[in-house]
PDB file of C-alpha atoms in Angstrom:
ATOM      1  CA  ALA A  21      62.475 -92.009-110.510  1.00  0.00           C
ATOM      2  CA  GLN A  22      62.220 -92.351-106.446  1.00  0.00           C
ATOM      3  CA  SER A  23      64.545 -94.250-103.942  1.00  0.00           C
ATOM      4  CA  VAL A  24      65.061 -94.280-100.828  1.00  0.00           C
ATOM      5  CA  THR A  25      67.923 -95.323 -98.955  1.00  0.00           C
ATOM      6  CA  GLN A  26      67.745 -96.181 -95.171  1.00  0.00           C
ATOM      7  CA  LEU A  27      71.489 -96.432 -93.620  1.00  0.00           C
ATOM      8  CA  GLY A  28      72.374 -99.339 -91.248  1.00  0.00           C
ATOM      9  CA  SER A  29      69.946-102.456 -91.652  1.00  0.00           C
ATOM     10  CA  HIS A  30      70.350-102.984 -87.486  1.00  0.00           C
ATOM     11  CA  VAL A  31      70.583-100.272 -85.262  1.00  0.00           C
ATOM     12  CA  SER A  32      71.098-101.348 -81.564  1.00  0.00           C
ATOM     13  CA  VAL A  33      70.598 -98.787 -78.392  1.00  0.00           C
ATOM     14  CA  SER A  34      70.130 -98.961 -74.721  1.00  0.00           C
ATOM     15  CA  GLU A  35      67.083 -98.500 -73.003  1.00  0.00           C
ATOM     16  CA  GLY A  36      66.286 -94.984 -72.226  1.00  0.00           C
ATOM     17  CA  ALA A  37      68.903 -93.599 -74.779  1.00  0.00           C
ATOM     18  CA  LEU A  38      68.417 -92.000 -78.069  1.00  0.00           C
ATOM     19  CA  VAL A  39      66.946 -93.364 -81.084  1.00  0.00           C
ATOM     20  CA  LEU A  40      67.953 -92.195 -84.620  1.00  0.00           C
ATOM     21  CA  LEU A  41      67.179 -93.840 -88.069  1.00  0.00           C
ATOM     22  CA  ARG A  42      68.355 -92.621 -90.621  1.00  0.00           C
ATOM     23  CA  CYS A  43      66.442 -91.793 -94.359  1.00  0.00           C
ATOM     24  CA  ASN A  44      67.569 -90.321 -97.198  1.00  0.00           C
ATOM     25  CA  TYR A  45      65.503 -90.219-100.384  1.00  0.00           C
ATOM     26  CA  SER A  46      65.335 -88.886-103.895  1.00  0.00           C
ATOM     27  CA  SER A  47      62.659 -87.557-105.720  1.00  0.00           C
ATOM     28  CA  SER A  48      61.763 -85.654-109.134  1.00  0.00           C
ATOM     29  CA  VAL A  49      58.825 -84.256-107.006  1.00  0.00           C
ATOM     30  CA  PRO A  50      58.236 -82.321-103.742  1.00  0.00           C
ATOM     31  CA  PRO A  51      57.990 -85.646-101.807  1.00  0.00           C
ATOM     32  CA  TYR A  52      55.519 -86.783 -99.487  1.00  0.00           C
ATOM     33  CA  LEU A  53      57.555 -89.192 -97.174  1.00  0.00           C
ATOM     34  CA  PHE A  54      56.041 -91.929 -94.188  1.00  0.00           C
ATOM     35  CA  TRP A  55      57.615 -93.592 -91.741  1.00  0.00           C
ATOM     36  CA  TYR A  56      56.264 -97.278 -90.866  1.00  0.00           C
ATOM     37  CA  VAL A  57      56.990 -99.652 -88.215  1.00  0.00           C
ATOM     38  CA  GLN A  58      56.408-103.426 -88.435  1.00  0.00           C
ATOM     39  CA  TYR A  59      56.650-105.431 -85.289  1.00  0.00           C
ATOM     40  CA  PRO A  60      56.947-109.561 -85.531  1.00  0.00           C
ATOM     41  CA  ASN A  61      54.588-111.171 -87.644  1.00  0.00           C
ATOM     42  CA  GLN A  62      52.437-108.209 -88.232  1.00  0.00           C
ATOM     43  CA  GLY A  63      51.847-105.700 -91.127  1.00  0.00           C
ATOM     44  CA  LEU A  64      52.870-102.172 -91.340  1.00  0.00           C
ATOM     45  CA  GLN A  65      51.723 -99.078 -88.664  1.00  0.00           C
ATOM     46  CA  LEU A  66      52.179 -95.755 -89.877  1.00  0.00           C
ATOM     47  CA  LEU A  67      54.302 -93.656 -87.661  1.00  0.00           C
ATOM     48  CA  LEU A  68      54.040 -90.049 -89.150  1.00  0.00           C
ATOM     49  CA  LYS A  69      54.084 -88.687 -92.313  1.00  0.00           C
ATOM     50  CA  TYR A  70      55.480 -85.412 -94.109  1.00  0.00           C
ATOM     51  CA  THR A  71      53.079 -83.592 -96.641  1.00  0.00           C
ATOM     52  CA  SER A  72      54.757 -80.222 -97.193  1.00  0.00           C
ATOM     53  CA  ALA A  73      53.077 -78.924 -93.987  1.00  0.00           C
ATOM     54  CA  ALA A  74      55.719 -78.531 -91.022  1.00  0.00           C
ATOM     55  CA  THR A  75      59.258 -79.996 -91.337  1.00  0.00           C
ATOM     56  CA  LEU A  76      58.783 -81.465 -87.903  1.00  0.00           C
ATOM     57  CA  VAL A  77      56.181 -84.030 -87.740  1.00  0.00           C
ATOM     58  CA  LYS A  78      55.518 -85.705 -84.742  1.00  0.00           C
ATOM     59  CA  GLY A  79      54.114 -89.335 -84.607  1.00  0.00           C
ATOM     60  CA  ILE A  80      52.785 -91.859 -82.377  1.00  0.00           C
ATOM     61  CA  ASN A  81      54.977 -93.317 -79.629  1.00  0.00           C
ATOM     62  CA  GLY A  82      57.206 -90.654 -79.183  1.00  0.00           C
ATOM     63  CA  PHE A  83      58.709 -90.833 -82.545  1.00  0.00           C
ATOM     64  CA  GLU A  84      59.145 -87.723 -84.489  1.00  0.00           C
ATOM     65  CA  ALA A  85      61.105 -86.784 -87.856  1.00  0.00           C
ATOM     66  CA  GLU A  86      62.796 -84.006 -89.589  1.00  0.00           C
ATOM     67  CA  PHE A  87      62.693 -83.156 -93.413  1.00  0.00           C
ATOM     68  CA  LYS A  88      65.510 -81.399 -94.240  1.00  0.00           C
ATOM     69  CA  LYS A  89      65.125 -80.671 -97.997  1.00  0.00           C
ATOM     70  CA  SER A  90      69.214 -79.451 -98.353  1.00  0.00           C
ATOM     71  CA  GLU A  91      70.173 -83.219 -97.087  1.00  0.00           C
ATOM     72  CA  THR A  92      67.351 -84.599 -98.951  1.00  0.00           C
ATOM     73  CA  SER A  93      66.977 -86.259 -95.797  1.00  0.00           C
ATOM     74  CA  PHE A  94      64.049 -87.524 -93.251  1.00  0.00           C
ATOM     75  CA  HIS A  95      65.541 -88.890 -90.279  1.00  0.00           C
ATOM     76  CA  LEU A  96      63.739 -90.494 -87.604  1.00  0.00           C
ATOM     77  CA  THR A  97      64.287 -89.860 -83.707  1.00  0.00           C
ATOM     78  CA  LYS A  98      62.854 -90.772 -80.561  1.00  0.00           C
ATOM     79  CA  PRO A  99      64.452 -88.982 -77.466  1.00  0.00           C
ATOM     80  CA  SER A 100      64.423 -92.066 -74.805  1.00  0.00           C
ATOM     81  CA  ALA A 101      64.186 -95.691 -76.264  1.00  0.00           C
ATOM     82  CA  HIS A 102      61.877 -98.254 -74.782  1.00  0.00           C
ATOM     83  CA  MET A 103      62.111-101.710 -75.168  1.00  0.00           C
ATOM     84  CA  SER A 104      58.753-102.117 -76.825  1.00  0.00           C
ATOM     85  CA  ASP A 105      60.456 -99.742 -79.923  1.00  0.00           C
ATOM     86  CA  ALA A 106      62.298-103.494 -80.731  1.00  0.00           C
ATOM     87  CA  ALA A 107      60.744-103.733 -84.315  1.00  0.00           C
ATOM     88  CA  GLU A 108      61.844-103.313 -87.966  1.00  0.00           C
ATOM     89  CA  TYR A 109      61.214 -99.516 -89.508  1.00  0.00           C
ATOM     90  CA  PHE A 110      60.703 -98.704 -93.051  1.00  0.00           C
ATOM     91  CA  CYS A 111      61.222 -95.344 -94.416  1.00  0.00           C
ATOM     92  CA  ALA A 112      59.102 -94.579 -97.483  1.00  0.00           C
ATOM     93  CA  VAL A 113      58.249 -91.665-100.316  1.00  0.00           C
ATOM     94  CA  SER A 114      55.440 -91.196-102.626  1.00  0.00           C
ATOM     95  CA  GLY A 115      55.543 -91.715-106.157  1.00  0.00           C
ATOM     96  CA  ALA A 116      55.628 -88.747-108.704  1.00  0.00           C
ATOM     97  CA  SER A 117      53.192 -89.449-111.000  1.00  0.00           C
ATOM     98  CA  ALA A 118      49.428 -89.644-110.050  1.00  0.00           C
ATOM     99  CA  GLY A 119      48.440 -92.189-107.962  1.00  0.00           C
ATOM    100  CA  ASN A 120      49.576 -93.360-104.454  1.00  0.00           C
ATOM    101  CA  MET A 121      52.813 -95.836-104.759  1.00  0.00           C
ATOM    102  CA  LEU A 122      55.165 -95.805-102.103  1.00  0.00           C
ATOM    103  CA  THR A 123      58.869 -96.590-102.875  1.00  0.00           C
ATOM    104  CA  PHE A 124      60.098 -98.181 -99.486  1.00  0.00           C
ATOM    105  CA  GLY A 125      63.593 -98.385 -98.263  1.00  0.00           C
ATOM    106  CA  GLY A 126      65.466-101.577 -97.023  1.00  0.00           C
ATOM    107  CA  GLY A 127      64.433-101.253 -93.477  1.00  0.00           C
ATOM    108  CA  THR A 128      66.398-100.408 -90.320  1.00  0.00           C
ATOM    109  CA  ARG A 129      65.941-103.239 -87.453  1.00  0.00           C
ATOM    110  CA  LEU A 130      66.367-101.560 -84.061  1.00  0.00           C
ATOM    111  CA  MET A 131      67.194-103.440 -80.940  1.00  0.00           C
ATOM    112  CA  VAL A 132      66.921-102.264 -77.805  1.00  0.00           C
ATOM    113  CA  LYS A 133      69.285-103.165 -75.107  1.00  0.00           C
ATOM    114  CA  PRO A 134      68.527-103.741 -71.321  1.00  0.00           C
TER     115      PRO A 134
ATOM    116  CA  GLU B  30      36.584-106.657 -87.644  1.00  0.00           C
ATOM    117  CA  THR B  31      38.242-103.242 -88.069  1.00  0.00           C
ATOM    118  CA  GLY B  32      41.185-102.048 -89.996  1.00  0.00           C
ATOM    119  CA  VAL B  33      42.593-104.300 -92.378  1.00  0.00           C
ATOM    120  CA  THR B  34      42.152-108.202 -92.653  1.00  0.00           C
ATOM    121  CA  GLN B  35      43.937-111.216 -94.701  1.00  0.00           C
ATOM    122  CA  THR B  36      43.046-114.583 -94.774  1.00  0.00           C
ATOM    123  CA  PRO B  37      44.976-116.749 -94.473  1.00  0.00           C
ATOM    124  CA  ARG B  38      47.703-115.861 -92.358  1.00  0.00           C
ATOM    125  CA  HIS B  39      49.914-118.877 -93.106  1.00  0.00           C
ATOM    126  CA  LEU B  40      49.790-120.806 -96.756  1.00  0.00           C
ATOM    127  CA  VAL B  41      51.632-123.949 -97.575  1.00  0.00           C
ATOM    128  CA  MET B  42      51.443-124.915-101.176  1.00  0.00           C
ATOM    129  CA  GLY B  43      53.010-126.992-103.702  1.00  0.00           C
ATOM    130  CA  MET B  44      54.272-125.586-107.269  1.00  0.00           C
ATOM    131  CA  THR B  45      51.345-126.932-109.053  1.00  0.00           C
ATOM    132  CA  ASN B  46      48.853-126.002-106.587  1.00  0.00           C
ATOM    133  CA  LYS B  47      46.144-123.416-106.926  1.00  0.00           C
ATOM    134  CA  LYS B  48      44.920-121.092-104.141  1.00  0.00           C
ATOM    135  CA  SER B  49      44.004-117.827-103.603  1.00  0.00           C
ATOM    136  CA  LEU B  50      44.470-114.851-100.898  1.00  0.00           C
ATOM    137  CA  LYS B  51      41.820-112.414 -99.357  1.00  0.00           C
ATOM    138  CA  CYS B  52      41.762-109.314 -98.127  1.00  0.00           C
ATOM    139  CA  GLU B  53      39.449-106.946 -96.402  1.00  0.00           C
ATOM    140  CA  GLN B  54      39.332-103.395 -95.365  1.00  0.00           C
ATOM    141  CA  HIS B  55      36.747-101.981 -93.337  1.00  0.00           C
ATOM    142  CA  LEU B  56      37.983 -98.291 -93.503  1.00  0.00           C
ATOM    143  CA  GLY B  57      35.510 -96.896 -96.469  1.00  0.00           C
ATOM    144  CA  HIS B  58      38.722 -96.508 -98.533  1.00  0.00           C
ATOM    145  CA  ASN B  59      38.640 -96.618-102.392  1.00  0.00           C
ATOM    146  CA  ALA B  60      42.073 -97.589-103.069  1.00  0.00           C
ATOM    147  CA  MET B  61      43.699-101.143-102.759  1.00  0.00           C
ATOM    148  CA  TYR B  62      47.177-102.686-102.743  1.00  0.00           C
ATOM    149  CA  TRP B  63      49.105-106.103-102.687  1.00  0.00           C
ATOM    150  CA  TYR B  64      52.956-105.864-101.748  1.00  0.00           C
ATOM    151  CA  LYS B  65      55.532-108.584-101.721  1.00  0.00           C
ATOM    152  CA  GLN B  66      58.200-108.621 -98.887  1.00  0.00           C
ATOM    153  CA  SER B  67      60.448-111.109 -99.384  1.00  0.00           C
ATOM    154  CA  ALA B  68      64.143-111.569 -96.728  1.00  0.00           C
ATOM    155  CA  LYS B  69      66.525-109.055 -97.465  1.00  0.00           C
ATOM    156  CA  LYS B  70      64.642-107.466-100.019  1.00  0.00           C
ATOM    157  CA  PRO B  71      62.183-103.866 -99.609  1.00  0.00           C
ATOM    158  CA  LEU B  72      58.687-104.000-100.107  1.00  0.00           C
ATOM    159  CA  GLU B  73      57.441-104.637-103.836  1.00  0.00           C
ATOM    160  CA  LEU B  74      54.362-103.319-105.172  1.00  0.00           C
ATOM    161  CA  MET B  75      52.899-105.436-106.874  1.00  0.00           C
ATOM    162  CA  PHE B  76      49.042-104.317-108.223  1.00  0.00           C
ATOM    163  CA  VAL B  77      46.873-101.111-106.992  1.00  0.00           C
ATOM    164  CA  TYR B  78      43.279-101.053-107.396  1.00  0.00           C
ATOM    165  CA  ASN B  79      41.074 -97.804-107.418  1.00  0.00           C
ATOM    166  CA  PHE B  80      37.317 -97.997-107.399  1.00  0.00           C
ATOM    167  CA  LYS B  81      37.783-101.660-108.335  1.00  0.00           C
ATOM    168  CA  GLU B  82      39.741-100.928-111.563  1.00  0.00           C
ATOM    169  CA  GLN B  83      43.262-101.468-111.588  1.00  0.00           C
ATOM    170  CA  THR B  84      45.669 -98.822-112.082  1.00  0.00           C
ATOM    171  CA  GLU B  85      48.881-100.193-111.852  1.00  0.00           C
ATOM    172  CA  ASN B  86      50.791-104.065-112.680  1.00  0.00           C
ATOM    173  CA  ASN B  87      53.992-103.685-111.527  1.00  0.00           C
ATOM    174  CA  SER B  88      55.570-105.958-114.051  1.00  0.00           C
ATOM    175  CA  VAL B  89      54.095-108.990-112.043  1.00  0.00           C
ATOM    176  CA  PRO B  90      54.267-112.314-113.549  1.00  0.00           C
ATOM    177  CA  SER B  91      51.065-113.890-114.822  1.00  0.00           C
ATOM    178  CA  ARG B  92      51.231-116.698-112.447  1.00  0.00           C
ATOM    179  CA  PHE B  93      50.014-113.870-109.315  1.00  0.00           C
ATOM    180  CA  SER B  94      46.132-112.616-110.840  1.00  0.00           C
ATOM    181  CA  PRO B  95      44.207-110.020-108.523  1.00  0.00           C
ATOM    182  CA  GLU B  96      40.628-109.346-108.598  1.00  0.00           C
ATOM    183  CA  CYS B  97      38.879-106.443-106.985  1.00  0.00           C
ATOM    184  CA  PRO B  98      35.264-107.466-106.919  1.00  0.00           C
ATOM    185  CA  ASN B  99      34.441-104.168-104.923  1.00  0.00           C
ATOM    186  CA  SER B 100      36.213-101.392-103.292  1.00  0.00           C
ATOM    187  CA  SER B 101      36.288-103.469 -99.948  1.00  0.00           C
ATOM    188  CA  HIS B 102      37.747-106.831-101.011  1.00  0.00           C
ATOM    189  CA  LEU B 103      40.899-107.893-102.973  1.00  0.00           C
ATOM    190  CA  PHE B 104      42.067-111.417-103.961  1.00  0.00           C
ATOM    191  CA  LEU B 105      45.358-112.439-105.323  1.00  0.00           C
ATOM    192  CA  HIS B 106      44.601-115.466-106.884  1.00  0.00           C
ATOM    193  CA  LEU B 107      48.035-118.248-107.156  1.00  0.00           C
ATOM    194  CA  HIS B 108      48.745-120.939-109.911  1.00  0.00           C
ATOM    195  CA  THR B 109      51.895-122.941-110.433  1.00  0.00           C
ATOM    196  CA  LEU B 110      54.312-121.031-108.409  1.00  0.00           C
ATOM    197  CA  GLN B 111      57.720-121.093-107.885  1.00  0.00           C
ATOM    198  CA  PRO B 112      60.066-121.155-104.488  1.00  0.00           C
ATOM    199  CA  GLU B 113      61.163-117.680-105.054  1.00  0.00           C
ATOM    200  CA  ASP B 114      58.012-116.735-104.472  1.00  0.00           C
ATOM    201  CA  SER B 115      57.544-117.722-100.697  1.00  0.00           C
ATOM    202  CA  ALA B 116      57.312-114.431 -99.262  1.00  0.00           C
ATOM    203  CA  LEU B 117      55.216-112.287 -97.029  1.00  0.00           C
ATOM    204  CA  TYR B 118      52.033-110.647 -99.361  1.00  0.00           C
ATOM    205  CA  LEU B 119      50.746-107.303 -97.694  1.00  0.00           C
ATOM    206  CA  CYS B 120      47.879-106.003 -98.971  1.00  0.00           C
ATOM    207  CA  ALA B 121      47.208-102.445 -97.787  1.00  0.00           C
ATOM    208  CA  SER B 122      44.534 -99.716 -98.539  1.00  0.00           C
ATOM    209  CA  SER B 123      44.217 -95.980 -98.576  1.00  0.00           C
ATOM    210  CA  GLN B 124      41.419 -93.015 -98.814  1.00  0.00           C
ATOM    211  CA  ARG B 125      42.054 -92.773-102.659  1.00  0.00           C
ATOM    212  CA  LEU B 126      45.331 -92.708-104.700  1.00  0.00           C
ATOM    213  CA  ARG B 127      46.573 -89.194-103.686  1.00  0.00           C
ATOM    214  CA  ARG B 128      49.884 -89.198-102.981  1.00  0.00           C
ATOM    215  CA  SER B 129      49.552 -87.515 -99.384  1.00  0.00           C
ATOM    216  CA  ASP B 130      46.999 -90.320 -98.593  1.00  0.00           C
ATOM    217  CA  GLU B 131      48.483 -93.000 -95.982  1.00  0.00           C
ATOM    218  CA  GLN B 132      47.962 -96.835 -96.959  1.00  0.00           C
ATOM    219  CA  TYR B 133      47.018 -98.825 -93.904  1.00  0.00           C
ATOM    220  CA  PHE B 134      48.035-102.299 -93.983  1.00  0.00           C
ATOM    221  CA  GLY B 135      46.834-105.919 -93.261  1.00  0.00           C
ATOM    222  CA  PRO B 136      49.058-108.369 -90.994  1.00  0.00           C
ATOM    223  CA  GLY B 137      50.039-109.922 -94.161  1.00  0.00           C
ATOM    224  CA  THR B 138      49.808-113.749 -95.396  1.00  0.00           C
ATOM    225  CA  ARG B 139      53.245-115.987 -94.810  1.00  0.00           C
ATOM    226  CA  LEU B 140      53.121-118.047 -98.463  1.00  0.00           C
ATOM    227  CA  THR B 141      55.861-121.093 -98.495  1.00  0.00           C
ATOM    228  CA  VAL B 142      56.205-122.733-101.825  1.00  0.00           C
ATOM    229  CA  THR B 143      57.432-125.998-101.972  1.00  0.00           C
TER     230      THR B 143
END
């Protein structure tokens, strides 16, 4: 079975500071991993995905994530936070069985202080 | 219209009502999904359809009845719901059911059961 743990349900950073959102996963097969962002009153938007190619994945809006197999981690980072980055972020792993069933973490709400 | 659309965006219904949620994707995808997003709980996959055929029912109560008449449309029929069914219901689609395929989400329907 798959599972995803996002450490920290709330993260607060100052504008211009580094953003680090943590994601650890467990998977019985080589994982496919995703980060999604959800702005208020909207659905989820894909930020980036890892599908066994490069371990450092670059996404939209200046975000990137690094896959570390030894640590079973896929942390999301951005060098400099903007006010517009305030949202909820979800890490997800794709299921092991045939089919495309995602298991999501509990989400991390990012707050950006001016 | 582009992407994945959902109607209505907000719905208030009594426990004895019958209502339906509608999802339409304009991406030419073949797989569609229903998710439930409750406060303080991770996103829960409810149903998966591939080429109009249901491939996954994640132990969802029978008061939720999905319908997929074609690859572009997905409905969720609701009847005799409970207050704990109040949540944001998200529809998503993907090109196919491959583990590497990202899912594209609609904005959701905010359901309140009174």
